[in-house]
XYZ file of C-alpha atoms in Angstrom:
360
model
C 0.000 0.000 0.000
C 1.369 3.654 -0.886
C 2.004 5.618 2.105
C -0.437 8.628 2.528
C -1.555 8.197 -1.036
C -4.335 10.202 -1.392
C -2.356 13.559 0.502
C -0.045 13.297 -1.931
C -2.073 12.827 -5.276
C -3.928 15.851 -3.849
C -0.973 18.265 -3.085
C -1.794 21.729 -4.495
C 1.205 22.654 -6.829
C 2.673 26.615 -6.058
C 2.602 26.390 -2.326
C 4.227 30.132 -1.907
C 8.013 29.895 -0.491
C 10.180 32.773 -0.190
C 13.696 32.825 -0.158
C 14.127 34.335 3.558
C 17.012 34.344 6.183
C 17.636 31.504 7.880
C 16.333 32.000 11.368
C 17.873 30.241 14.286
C 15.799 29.565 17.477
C 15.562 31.994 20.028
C 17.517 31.770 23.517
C 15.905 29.617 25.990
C 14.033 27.443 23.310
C 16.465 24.793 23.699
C 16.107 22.942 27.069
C 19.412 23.181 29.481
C 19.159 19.459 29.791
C 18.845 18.922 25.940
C 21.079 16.033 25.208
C 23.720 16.376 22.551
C 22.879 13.804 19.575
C 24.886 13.042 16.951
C 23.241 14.457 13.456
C 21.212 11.796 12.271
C 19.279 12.001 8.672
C 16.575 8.869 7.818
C 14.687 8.099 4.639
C 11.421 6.441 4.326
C 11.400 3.622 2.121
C 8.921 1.002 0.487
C 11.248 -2.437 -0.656
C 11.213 -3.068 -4.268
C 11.672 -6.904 -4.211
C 13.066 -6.206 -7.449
C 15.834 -4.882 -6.244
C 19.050 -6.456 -6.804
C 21.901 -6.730 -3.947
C 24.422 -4.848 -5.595
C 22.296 -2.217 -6.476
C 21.513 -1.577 -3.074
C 24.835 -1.955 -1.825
C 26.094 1.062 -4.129
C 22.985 3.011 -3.043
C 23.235 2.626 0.935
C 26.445 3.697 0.519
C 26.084 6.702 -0.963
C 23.041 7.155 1.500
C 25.795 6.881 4.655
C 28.303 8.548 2.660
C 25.766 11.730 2.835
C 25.353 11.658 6.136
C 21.806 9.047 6.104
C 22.143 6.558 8.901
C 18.832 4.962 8.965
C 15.463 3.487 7.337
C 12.321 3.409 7.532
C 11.303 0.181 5.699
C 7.454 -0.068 5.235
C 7.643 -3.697 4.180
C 9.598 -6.694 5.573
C 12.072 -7.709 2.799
C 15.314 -9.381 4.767
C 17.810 -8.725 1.811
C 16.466 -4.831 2.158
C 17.394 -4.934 5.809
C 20.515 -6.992 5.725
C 22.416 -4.884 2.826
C 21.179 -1.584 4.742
C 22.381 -2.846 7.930
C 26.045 -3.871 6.060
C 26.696 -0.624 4.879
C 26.060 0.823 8.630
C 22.559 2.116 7.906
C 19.679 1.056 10.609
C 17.296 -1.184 9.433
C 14.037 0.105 11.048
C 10.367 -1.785 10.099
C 7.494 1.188 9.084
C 4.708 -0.114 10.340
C 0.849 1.042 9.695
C -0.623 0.816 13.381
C -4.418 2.214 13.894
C -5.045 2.409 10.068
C -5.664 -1.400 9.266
C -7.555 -1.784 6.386
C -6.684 -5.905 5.892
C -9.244 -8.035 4.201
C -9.092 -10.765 6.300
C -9.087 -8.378 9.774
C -12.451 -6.644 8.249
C -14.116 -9.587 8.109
C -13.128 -10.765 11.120
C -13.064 -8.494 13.929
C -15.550 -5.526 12.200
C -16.425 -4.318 15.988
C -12.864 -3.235 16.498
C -13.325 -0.378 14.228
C -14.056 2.807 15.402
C -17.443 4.736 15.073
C -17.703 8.611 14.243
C -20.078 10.778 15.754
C -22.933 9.669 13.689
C -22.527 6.128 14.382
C -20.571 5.241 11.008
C -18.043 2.537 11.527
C -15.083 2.613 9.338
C -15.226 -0.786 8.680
C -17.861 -0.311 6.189
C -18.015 3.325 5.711
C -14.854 4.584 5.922
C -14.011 8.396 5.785
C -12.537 10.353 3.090
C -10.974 7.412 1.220
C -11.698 3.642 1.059
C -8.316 2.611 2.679
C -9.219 4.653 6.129
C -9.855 1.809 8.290
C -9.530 2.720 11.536
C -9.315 1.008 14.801
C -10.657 2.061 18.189
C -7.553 2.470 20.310
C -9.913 1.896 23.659
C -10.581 -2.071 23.191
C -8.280 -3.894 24.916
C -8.157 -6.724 22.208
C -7.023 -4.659 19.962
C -4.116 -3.135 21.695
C -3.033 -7.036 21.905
C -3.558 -7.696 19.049
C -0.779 -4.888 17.732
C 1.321 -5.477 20.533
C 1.451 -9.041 19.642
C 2.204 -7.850 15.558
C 5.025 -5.506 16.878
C 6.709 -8.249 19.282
C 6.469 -10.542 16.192
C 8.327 -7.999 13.703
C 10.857 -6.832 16.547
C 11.691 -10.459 17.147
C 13.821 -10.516 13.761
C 17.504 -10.176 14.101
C 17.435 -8.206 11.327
C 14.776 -5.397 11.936
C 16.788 -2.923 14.421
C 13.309 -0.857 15.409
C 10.120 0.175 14.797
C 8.385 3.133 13.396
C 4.991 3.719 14.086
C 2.819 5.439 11.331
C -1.051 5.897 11.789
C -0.548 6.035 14.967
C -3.342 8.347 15.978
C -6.834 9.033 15.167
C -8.770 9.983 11.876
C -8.102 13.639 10.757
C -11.046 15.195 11.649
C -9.840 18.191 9.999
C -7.554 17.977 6.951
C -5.100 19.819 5.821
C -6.480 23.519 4.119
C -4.614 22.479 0.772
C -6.671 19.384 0.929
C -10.298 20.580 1.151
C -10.615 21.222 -2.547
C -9.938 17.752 -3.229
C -12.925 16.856 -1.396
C -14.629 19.316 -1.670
C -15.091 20.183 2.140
C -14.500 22.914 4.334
C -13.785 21.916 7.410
C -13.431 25.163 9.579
C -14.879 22.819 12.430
C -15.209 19.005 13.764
C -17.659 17.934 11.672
C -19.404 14.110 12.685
C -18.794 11.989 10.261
C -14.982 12.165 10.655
C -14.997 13.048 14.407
C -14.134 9.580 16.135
C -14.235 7.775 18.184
C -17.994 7.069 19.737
C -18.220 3.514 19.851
C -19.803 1.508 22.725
C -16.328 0.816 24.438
C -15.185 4.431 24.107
C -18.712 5.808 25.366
C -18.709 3.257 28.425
C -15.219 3.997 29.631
C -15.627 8.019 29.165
C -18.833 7.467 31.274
C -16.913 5.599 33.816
C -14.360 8.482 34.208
C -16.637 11.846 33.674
C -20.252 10.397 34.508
C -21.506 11.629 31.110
C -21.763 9.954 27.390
C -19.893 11.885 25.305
C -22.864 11.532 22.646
C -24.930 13.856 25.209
C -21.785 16.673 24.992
C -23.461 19.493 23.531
C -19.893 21.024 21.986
C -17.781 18.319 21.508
C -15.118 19.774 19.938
C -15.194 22.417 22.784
C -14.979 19.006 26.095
C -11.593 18.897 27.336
C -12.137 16.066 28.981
C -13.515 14.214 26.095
C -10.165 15.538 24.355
C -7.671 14.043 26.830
C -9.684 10.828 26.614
C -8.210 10.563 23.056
C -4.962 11.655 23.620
C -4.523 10.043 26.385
C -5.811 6.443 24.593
C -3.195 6.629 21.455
C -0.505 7.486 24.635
C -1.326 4.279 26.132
C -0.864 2.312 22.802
C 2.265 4.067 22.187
C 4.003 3.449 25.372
C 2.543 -0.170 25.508
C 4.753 -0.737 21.911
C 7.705 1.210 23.375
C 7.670 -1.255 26.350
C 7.785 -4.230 24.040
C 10.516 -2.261 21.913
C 12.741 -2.087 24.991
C 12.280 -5.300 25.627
C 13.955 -6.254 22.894
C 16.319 -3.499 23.240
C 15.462 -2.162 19.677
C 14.805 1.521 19.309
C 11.273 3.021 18.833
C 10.562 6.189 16.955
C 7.021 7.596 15.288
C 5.754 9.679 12.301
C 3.457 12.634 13.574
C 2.026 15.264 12.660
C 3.924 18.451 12.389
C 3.587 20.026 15.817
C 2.173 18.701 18.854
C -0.385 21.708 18.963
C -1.630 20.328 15.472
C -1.316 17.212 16.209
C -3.322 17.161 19.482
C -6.033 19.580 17.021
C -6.436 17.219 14.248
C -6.037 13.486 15.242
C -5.401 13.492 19.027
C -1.679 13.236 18.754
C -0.130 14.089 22.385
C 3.449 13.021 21.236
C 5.217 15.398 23.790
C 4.281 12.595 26.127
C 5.209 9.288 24.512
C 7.572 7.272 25.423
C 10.194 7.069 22.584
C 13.463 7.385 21.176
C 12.933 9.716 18.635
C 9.880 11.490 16.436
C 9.586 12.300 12.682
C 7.067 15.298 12.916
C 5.801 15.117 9.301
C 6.723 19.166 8.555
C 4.932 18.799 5.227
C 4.725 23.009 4.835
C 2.867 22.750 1.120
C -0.254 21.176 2.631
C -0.502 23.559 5.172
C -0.246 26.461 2.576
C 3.137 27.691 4.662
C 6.417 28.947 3.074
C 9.585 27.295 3.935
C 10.644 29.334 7.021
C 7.566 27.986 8.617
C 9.472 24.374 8.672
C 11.842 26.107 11.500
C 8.925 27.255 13.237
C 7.346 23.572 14.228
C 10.780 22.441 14.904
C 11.206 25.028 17.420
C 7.598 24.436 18.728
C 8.821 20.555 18.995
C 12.190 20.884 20.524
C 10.812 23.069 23.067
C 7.928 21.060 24.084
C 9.955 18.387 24.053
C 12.670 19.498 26.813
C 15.013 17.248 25.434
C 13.606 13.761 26.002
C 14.511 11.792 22.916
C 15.672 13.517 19.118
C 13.388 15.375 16.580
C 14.126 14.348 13.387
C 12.319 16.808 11.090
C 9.991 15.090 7.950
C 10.601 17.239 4.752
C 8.230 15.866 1.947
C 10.519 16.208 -1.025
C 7.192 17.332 -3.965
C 6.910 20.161 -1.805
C 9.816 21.696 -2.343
C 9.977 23.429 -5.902
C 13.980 23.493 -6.756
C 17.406 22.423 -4.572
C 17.524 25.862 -2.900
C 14.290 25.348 -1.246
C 15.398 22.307 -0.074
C 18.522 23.959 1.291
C 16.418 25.959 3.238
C 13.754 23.807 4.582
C 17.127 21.624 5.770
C 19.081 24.796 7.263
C 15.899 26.192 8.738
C 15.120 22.598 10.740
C 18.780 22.366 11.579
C 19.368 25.862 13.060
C 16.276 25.483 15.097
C 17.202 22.553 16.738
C 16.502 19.402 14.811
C 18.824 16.440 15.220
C 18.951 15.666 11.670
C 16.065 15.234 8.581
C 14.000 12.569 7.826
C 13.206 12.175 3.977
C 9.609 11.787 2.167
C 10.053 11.273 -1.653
C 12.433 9.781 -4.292
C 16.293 11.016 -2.421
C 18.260 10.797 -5.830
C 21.635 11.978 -6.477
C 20.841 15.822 -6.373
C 19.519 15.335 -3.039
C 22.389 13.464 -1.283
C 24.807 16.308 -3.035
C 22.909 18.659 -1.395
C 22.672 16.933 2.060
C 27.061 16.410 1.640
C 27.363 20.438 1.447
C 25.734 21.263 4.381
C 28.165 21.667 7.294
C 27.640 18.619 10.093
């Protein structure tokens, strides 16, 4: 399955960027007991079986040679892993964790997936686009039942981490470049993509606030109905990391680009997860932002953050229109505190050039 497909067929071209100084963060953003990591640039990868040894030998080495020392695989391919791993790259599985849109789990566990606000379930009527299949993070058997696919994948000698994607709720508000592609405007929560309001979720709220969150008159306005959610996708999160550790294999995530948007738009409260390093997915074109705004949410991260585990910061690669841009979506993340870039899009020779002349 192509990651985030339908964002990215819908990307607006002509996003305005400006060529503008490059800002560094102001005094005090940076914690005092920020740890000092090592610069550390990923790339996000989907296996070509195809792909012969050699091939991939010359290319992971030009990847390290640039200053990459990781990747996120989104399939399991051992010869990917293996060669990456030779040539001193990480070998990290991608893994899809409340978006689950498999055949056979549809058929077999349909009350696992969550409800929105009109009583839709996403197992047969799901949101936006036919692969949003979401699950209801509040059901204990389904927390087990990713636990148990994580433990599995981790339990390769080959696979050095994990790297959760999906790992929040439905966007119940898009992107604004986005909107015209579905022709929606979603200037507040609307119910059919607000979730979660199954019979779990409305029980357990109950048994904490003594109130059914389907008798909230303002919804989008509870707070307590708000931490619910973030605090559900937290408990996922740091029951993975757990199992991660066990193993003594790393843990990192893909979120969205700044916790205040991410706790906004799919219940994202990644400032308190337990992990060794985020990907906020800085993807400025869909927000309609230029390219300084890229140094911006890495600031807003890296201060939240207090220096807990890295930031790496996600650059989308279509959203940048030439190699300057680039430039400066890489020195703006850097000089605000970033501990290195992680890479959405085709990183071909230009790019790796590019990444070489920066200073480390």
């Amino acid at each position: 399955m192509n990651k985030r497909k339908f964002i990215k067929s819908a990307l607006v071209a002509g996003a305005a960027t400006l060529s503008l100084p490059i800002q560094p963060y102001a005094a005090g953003t940076q914690a005092a007991g920020r740890r000092k990591v090592k610069r550390k640039h990923w790339v996000w990868i989907n296996p070509n079986p195809a792909d012969r040894e050699e091939d991939l030998q010359q290319q992971y080495a030009a990847y390290y040679d640039a200053g990459i020392r990781g990747i996120f695989f989104e399939a399991d391919s051992e010869k990917h892993y293996r060669t990456a791993k030779s040539k001193k790259l990480e070998a990290h599985r991608w893994m899809w964790i409340m978006n689950r849109g498999e055949k056979e789990l549809l058929q077999a566990h349909p009350e696992w997936y969550a409800k929105n606000r009109n009583g839709d379930s996403c197992a047969d009527k799901p949101p936006y686009v036919n692969y949003y299949r979401w699950l209801c993070p509040s059901r204990e058997e389904v927390r087990t039942y990713i636990e148990e696919q994580v433990n599995n994948t981790l339990a390769k000698d080959y696979v050095d981490g994990i790297h959760l994607d999906y790992i929040r709720y439905c966007d119940v508000i898009l992107p604004v470049n986005l909107w015209s592609k579905y022709g929606i405007e979603q200037n507040r929560e609307l119910p059919e993509y607000d979730f979660c309001y199954c019979n779990v979720c409305r029980n357990n709220f109950s048994a904490l606030h003594g109130m059914d969150p389907l008798d909230i008159q303002y919804p989008d306005q509870s707070l307590s109905w708000r931490k619910f959610r973030y605090d559900n996708i937290t408990a996922v999160v740091n029951r993975l990391s757990a199992v991660a550790h066990t193993h003594k294999k790393k843990i990192t995530a893909a979120v969205f680009p700044t916790p205040e948007v991410a706790k906004r738009i799919v219940r994202q409260d990644w400032l308190n997860w337990n992990l060794d390093g985020i990907c906020p997915m800085i993807y400025h074109g869909f927000y309609r932002e230029k390219v300084s705004w890229i140094g911006d949410a890495v600031a807003e991260g890296v201060s939240g953050l207090h220096g807990r585990f890295p930031l790496y910061a996600g650059l989308f690669l279509p959203d940048f229109e030439n190699e300057e841009e680039l430039k400066q979506g890489i020195q703006h993340a850097l000089a605000n505190g970033a501990d290195g870039i992680s890479f959405f899009g085709r990183v071909d020779e230009k790019v790796l050039a590019l990444l070489k002349s920066i200073p480390a």
